[in-house]
Coordinates of C-alpha atoms and ligand atoms in Angstrom, one line a residue:
X963 CA 83.9 41.3 -146.9
X964 CA 86.9 41.2 -144.7
X965 CA 90.0 39.6 -146.2
X966 CA 91.9 37.6 -143.7
X967 CA 95.6 37.7 -144.3
X968 CA 97.5 34.5 -143.5
X969 CA 100.3 34.9 -141.1
X970 CA 102.3 32.1 -139.8
X971 CA 102.6 31.6 -136.0
X972 CA 106.0 31.6 -134.5
X973 CA 107.2 28.9 -132.1
X974 CA 107.1 30.0 -128.4
X975 CA 109.0 26.9 -127.2
X976 CA 109.8 23.3 -127.6
X977 CA 109.3 21.1 -124.5
X978 CA 110.8 17.7 -123.9
X979 CA 108.5 15.1 -122.3
X980 CA 109.7 12.2 -120.3
X981 CA 108.1 8.9 -119.7
X982 CA 106.7 8.6 -116.3
X983 CA 104.6 6.1 -114.3
X984 CA 101.1 7.2 -113.6
X985 CA 98.3 5.5 -111.6
X986 CA 98.9 1.8 -111.1
X987 CA 102.1 1.8 -113.2
X988 CA 100.9 3.2 -116.4
X989 CA 103.6 4.5 -118.7
X990 CA 102.9 8.0 -120.0
X991 CA 104.6 10.9 -121.6
X992 CA 102.9 14.1 -120.4
X993 CA 103.7 17.4 -122.1
X994 CA 101.5 19.1 -119.4
X995 CA 100.6 19.6 -116.6
X996 CA 104.2 19.9 -115.4
X997 CA 106.0 22.0 -112.8
X998 CA 106.5 24.7 -115.4
X999 CA 103.3 24.4 -117.5
X1000 CA 100.0 23.9 -115.6
X1001 CA 97.8 23.9 -118.6
X1002 CA 97.3 25.2 -122.1
X1003 CA 93.9 26.8 -121.8
X1004 CA 91.4 25.2 -122.6
X1005 CA 93.5 22.0 -122.5
X1006 CA 94.2 20.7 -119.0
X1007 CA 96.3 17.6 -119.7
X1008 CA 97.7 15.6 -122.5
X1009 CA 98.9 12.0 -121.9
X1010 CA 100.6 9.8 -124.4
X1011 CA 99.9 6.4 -123.0
X1012 CA 102.7 4.2 -124.2
X1013 CA 103.8 2.9 -126.5
X1014 CA 104.1 0.2 -123.9
X1015 CA 104.7 -3.6 -124.5
X1016 CA 103.2 -5.6 -121.7
X1017 CA 103.8 -9.2 -120.9
X1018 CA 101.0 -11.5 -119.8
X1019 CA 99.3 -10.1 -116.7
X1020 CA 101.4 -6.9 -116.7
X1021 CA 99.1 -4.4 -118.4
X1022 CA 97.6 -1.7 -116.1
X1023 CA 94.8 0.8 -116.6
X1024 CA 92.7 3.1 -114.6
X1025 CA 90.0 1.3 -112.6
X1026 CA 86.9 3.1 -111.3
X1027 CA 87.5 6.8 -110.8
X1028 CA 85.4 10.0 -111.1
X1029 CA 85.6 13.1 -113.3
X1030 CA 83.7 16.4 -113.1
X1031 CA 83.9 19.7 -115.0
X1032 CA 85.7 18.9 -118.2
X1033 CA 85.8 16.5 -121.2
X1034 CA 88.2 13.6 -121.8
X1035 CA 89.1 12.6 -125.3
X1036 CA 90.8 9.2 -125.9
X1037 CA 92.4 8.4 -129.2
X1038 CA 93.9 5.0 -129.7
X1039 CA 96.8 4.2 -132.1
X1040 CA 97.6 0.6 -131.2
X1041 CA 96.0 -1.9 -128.8
X1042 CA 92.6 -1.6 -127.3
X1043 CA 90.9 -0.2 -124.2
X1044 CA 87.7 -1.1 -122.6
X1045 CA 85.5 1.6 -121.0
X1046 CA 82.6 1.3 -118.6
X1047 CA 80.9 4.1 -116.8
X1048 CA 78.2 5.1 -114.3
X1049 CA 75.9 6.2 -117.0
X1050 CA 75.7 2.6 -118.3
X1051 CA 78.0 3.2 -121.3
X1052 CA 80.3 0.5 -122.3
X1053 CA 82.7 0.4 -125.2
X1054 CA 85.8 -0.9 -126.7
X1055 CA 88.3 1.4 -128.3
X1056 CA 90.6 0.0 -130.9
X1057 CA 93.2 1.5 -133.2
X1058 CA 92.1 4.8 -134.7
X1059 CA 88.9 4.9 -132.6
X1060 CA 88.0 8.1 -130.6
X1061 CA 86.0 8.3 -127.5
X1062 CA 84.8 11.8 -126.4
X1063 CA 83.4 11.8 -122.9
X1064 CA 81.8 14.9 -121.4
X1065 CA 82.1 14.3 -117.7
X1066 CA 80.0 17.4 -117.0
X1067 CA 78.4 17.2 -113.5
X1068 CA 80.1 13.9 -112.8
X1069 CA 80.8 10.4 -114.0
X1070 CA 82.6 7.4 -112.6
X1071 CA 84.4 5.3 -115.2
X1072 CA 87.0 2.6 -115.7
X1073 CA 89.5 2.7 -118.5
X1074 CA 91.4 -0.6 -118.8
X1075 CA 93.4 -2.3 -121.5
X1076 CA 91.3 -4.9 -123.3
X1077 CA 90.8 -8.2 -121.5
X1078 CA 93.0 -10.1 -124.0
X1079 CA 95.9 -7.6 -123.5
X1080 CA 95.5 -7.9 -119.7
X1081 CA 95.6 -11.7 -120.0
X1082 CA 98.1 -12.3 -122.8
X1083 CA 100.0 -9.0 -122.9
X1084 CA 100.4 -6.8 -126.0
X1085 CA 101.0 -3.2 -127.0
X1086 CA 99.1 -0.2 -125.9
X1087 CA 99.6 3.2 -127.5
X1088 CA 97.1 6.1 -127.4
X1089 CA 96.3 9.5 -126.2
X1090 CA 94.1 11.1 -123.6
X1091 CA 93.4 14.8 -123.7
X1092 CA 91.4 16.8 -121.1
X1093 CA 89.4 19.7 -122.5
X1094 CA 88.1 22.2 -119.9
X1095 CA 84.4 23.2 -119.9
X1096 CA 83.3 26.8 -119.5
X1097 CA 81.8 27.6 -116.1
X1098 CA 78.3 27.6 -117.6
X1099 CA 78.7 24.0 -118.9
X1100 CA 80.6 22.4 -116.0
X1101 CA 77.5 20.8 -114.5
X1102 CA 75.8 19.7 -117.7
X1103 CA 74.5 16.1 -118.0
X1104 CA 77.4 13.7 -118.9
X1105 CA 77.6 12.7 -122.5
X1106 CA 79.5 10.1 -124.5
X1107 CA 80.5 10.1 -128.2
X1108 CA 82.3 7.1 -129.6
X1109 CA 83.5 7.3 -133.2
X1110 CA 85.0 4.2 -134.8
X1111 CA 88.2 4.9 -136.7
X1112 CA 86.5 4.3 -140.0
X1113 CA 84.2 7.3 -139.2
X1114 CA 87.0 9.8 -138.6
X1115 CA 87.4 11.9 -141.8
X1116 CA 90.8 11.6 -143.5
X1117 CA 92.1 14.0 -146.0
X1118 CA 95.2 14.2 -148.2
X1119 CA 97.2 16.9 -149.8
X1120 CA 97.3 17.2 -153.6
X1121 CA 100.8 15.9 -153.7
X1122 CA 99.9 12.9 -151.6
X1123 CA 102.7 13.6 -149.1
X1124 CA 100.4 14.8 -146.2
X1125 CA 97.5 13.0 -144.7
X1126 CA 95.4 14.1 -141.8
X1127 CA 92.8 12.5 -139.5
X1128 CA 90.4 15.1 -138.5
X1129 CA 89.2 14.4 -135.0
X1130 CA 88.0 18.0 -134.3
X1131 CA 87.9 21.0 -136.5
X1132 CA 88.8 21.2 -140.2
X1133 CA 91.9 20.4 -142.3
X1134 CA 92.7 19.9 -146.0
X1135 CA 89.0 20.3 -146.8
X1136 CA 87.7 17.7 -144.4
X1137 CA 85.5 18.5 -141.4
X1138 CA 85.2 16.6 -138.1
X1139 CA 82.1 14.6 -137.2
X1140 CA 82.5 15.2 -133.5
X1141 CA 80.6 17.9 -131.8
X1142 CA 82.7 19.7 -129.2
X1143 CA 81.5 22.0 -126.4
X1144 CA 84.6 24.1 -126.2
X1145 CA 85.7 24.9 -129.8
X1146 CA 88.9 23.0 -130.6
X1147 CA 91.0 21.7 -133.4
X1148 CA 92.4 18.1 -133.0
X1149 CA 94.4 16.8 -136.0
X1150 CA 96.6 13.8 -136.5
X1151 CA 99.0 14.6 -139.4
X1152 CA 101.3 12.2 -141.2
X1153 CA 103.9 13.9 -143.4
X1154 CA 106.0 11.8 -145.8
X1155 CA 109.5 13.1 -146.4
X1156 CA 109.3 16.4 -148.2
X1157 CA 105.7 16.9 -147.1
X1158 CA 104.6 20.4 -145.9
X1159 CA 101.3 21.9 -144.8
X1160 CA 100.1 25.3 -143.7
X1161 CA 97.1 24.7 -141.4
X1162 CA 94.6 27.4 -140.6
X1163 CA 94.1 27.8 -136.9
X1164 CA 91.7 30.6 -135.7
X1165 CA 93.5 33.6 -134.3
X1166 CA 93.3 33.6 -130.5
X1167 CA 93.3 29.8 -130.1
X1168 CA 96.1 28.4 -128.0
X1169 CA 98.0 25.9 -130.2
X1170 CA 100.6 23.2 -129.8
X1171 CA 102.0 20.2 -131.7
X1172 CA 103.2 16.9 -130.2
X1173 CA 105.6 14.7 -132.2
X1174 CA 104.5 11.1 -132.0
X1175 CA 107.2 9.7 -134.3
X1176 CA 109.9 11.1 -136.6
X1177 CA 111.0 14.7 -136.7
X1178 CA 109.6 17.8 -138.2
X1179 CA 110.1 21.6 -138.7
X1180 CA 107.6 24.0 -137.2
X1181 CA 106.7 27.7 -137.8
X1182 CA 108.3 30.2 -140.2
X1183 CA 111.7 29.7 -138.6
X1184 CA 111.6 25.9 -139.2
X1185 CA 112.2 25.0 -135.6
X1186 CA 113.1 21.3 -135.3
X1187 CA 111.3 19.0 -133.0
X1188 CA 111.4 15.2 -132.7
X1189 CA 109.7 12.3 -131.0
X1190 CA 108.2 13.1 -127.6
X1191 CA 108.6 16.8 -128.0
X1192 CA 105.8 19.3 -127.8
X1193 CA 105.9 22.6 -129.8
X1194 CA 104.0 25.5 -128.4
X1195 CA 103.0 28.3 -130.7
X1196 CA 102.6 32.1 -130.1
X1197 CA 99.3 33.7 -130.7
X1198 CA 100.7 35.8 -133.5
X1199 CA 99.0 34.5 -136.6
X1200 CA 96.3 32.3 -138.0
X1201 CA 98.3 29.5 -139.7
X1202 CA 100.7 26.8 -138.5
X1203 CA 103.4 25.6 -140.8
X1204 CA 104.6 22.0 -140.5
X1205 CA 107.1 20.2 -142.7
X1206 CA 109.2 17.1 -143.0
X1207 CA 112.6 17.2 -144.6
X1208 CA 113.2 15.6 -148.0
X1209 CA 115.8 13.4 -146.5
X1210 CA 113.8 12.4 -143.4
X1211 CA 114.4 8.7 -142.6
X1212 CA 110.8 8.2 -141.7
X1213 CA 107.4 9.9 -141.9
X1214 CA 106.5 12.5 -139.3
X1215 CA 103.5 11.6 -137.2
X1216 CA 102.1 14.4 -135.0
X1217 CA 99.1 15.8 -133.2
X1218 CA 98.2 19.4 -133.7
X1219 CA 95.9 20.8 -131.1
X1220 CA 94.4 24.2 -130.8
X1221 CA 91.5 25.6 -128.7
X1222 CA 89.7 28.7 -127.8
X1223 CA 90.9 29.7 -124.3
X1224 CA 88.2 30.0 -121.7
X1225 CA 90.1 32.6 -119.6
X1226 CA 88.3 31.6 -116.5
X1227 CA 89.6 30.8 -113.0
X1228 CA 90.8 27.2 -112.6
X1229 CA 90.6 25.1 -109.5
X1230 CA 91.8 21.6 -110.1
X1231 CA 92.3 18.6 -107.8
X1232 CA 93.0 15.2 -109.3
X1233 CA 90.1 14.2 -111.5
X1234 CA 88.1 17.4 -111.0
X1235 CA 88.5 20.7 -112.8
X1236 CA 86.3 23.5 -111.5
X1237 CA 86.5 27.3 -111.1
X1238 CA 86.7 27.6 -107.3
X1239 CA 88.0 25.7 -104.3
X1240 CA 84.5 25.4 -102.9
X1241 CA 83.4 23.7 -106.1
X1242 CA 86.3 21.2 -105.7
X1243 CA 85.2 20.5 -102.1
X1244 CA 81.7 20.0 -103.3
X1245 CA 82.9 17.6 -106.1
X1246 CA 84.8 15.5 -103.5
X1247 CA 81.8 15.4 -101.2
X1248 CA 79.4 14.5 -104.1
X1249 CA 81.8 11.7 -105.2
X1250 CA 82.2 10.3 -101.7
X1251 CA 78.5 10.3 -101.2
X1252 CA 78.0 8.4 -104.4
X1253 CA 76.2 11.2 -106.2
X1254 CA 78.4 10.7 -109.3
X1255 CA 77.0 7.2 -109.5
X1256 CA 78.6 3.8 -109.6
X1257 CA 79.4 1.5 -112.6
X1258 CA 76.4 -0.8 -112.9
X1259 CA 77.3 -4.4 -111.9
X1260 CA 75.5 -5.6 -115.0
X1261 CA 78.2 -4.2 -117.3
X1262 CA 80.6 -7.0 -118.2
Ligands
FE2055 FE1 89.3 8.8 -116.6

């Protein structure tokens, strides 16, 4: 039996993210894509939507638009979103709920804040992650997995200072219930002051953390990062060290993401992620000809 020695990954860099307006006035922090970082294979995009406090009639979302060639993962922290798509799916995502949508060959959907937030205002806070699909799976039939917050496994460290919500992969003895095409790890950690964890991440996976709130130390060098910063790790080990100082004024809340790189050519244009320019032209033509479908009028 091979014995795997645990080596801690070092920090390659800490990136600041800035709030920007996306779509119809949507407030997001976007660690990537940016001018300097196009993607973190197999991840194509991470958006932190909000936190935004909308007044009555102010909330904005993403009305009908297509996707092809990858998966979108939406994870809500606060507020609620309503989803409708051309496959006839309809759902409401509230705090802690996860929606995993495999766009595959093509889907048209709308992602809007819940009707009562649109009408009365309220807070929206959540994440959307784009996970690329390998060339062989880009044209698979669209699929949709919706997991209520109560169904997401939660684990705690023995000392009670670390808790983790396991959206994909495994952590502190808990295993995710979501089935992912491209192998990834998606963890939401909360570290109380003085909490520390050494998380196994398969060697070869690209990995990064995103600080939602508070501040933490990362890697063997204890590199500091705080709210809105993304921490990218080198591929030089199989564990990631995270900790929160004893005197931290508040808990550290962060996402830890890691995925097996596809190492395939990438051609992307807006909502489509393919391997070649020709496939992008085809996706645009298919969408314009209605071949990705339309959202049935019978949905809400
Ligand atoms: Fe979308």
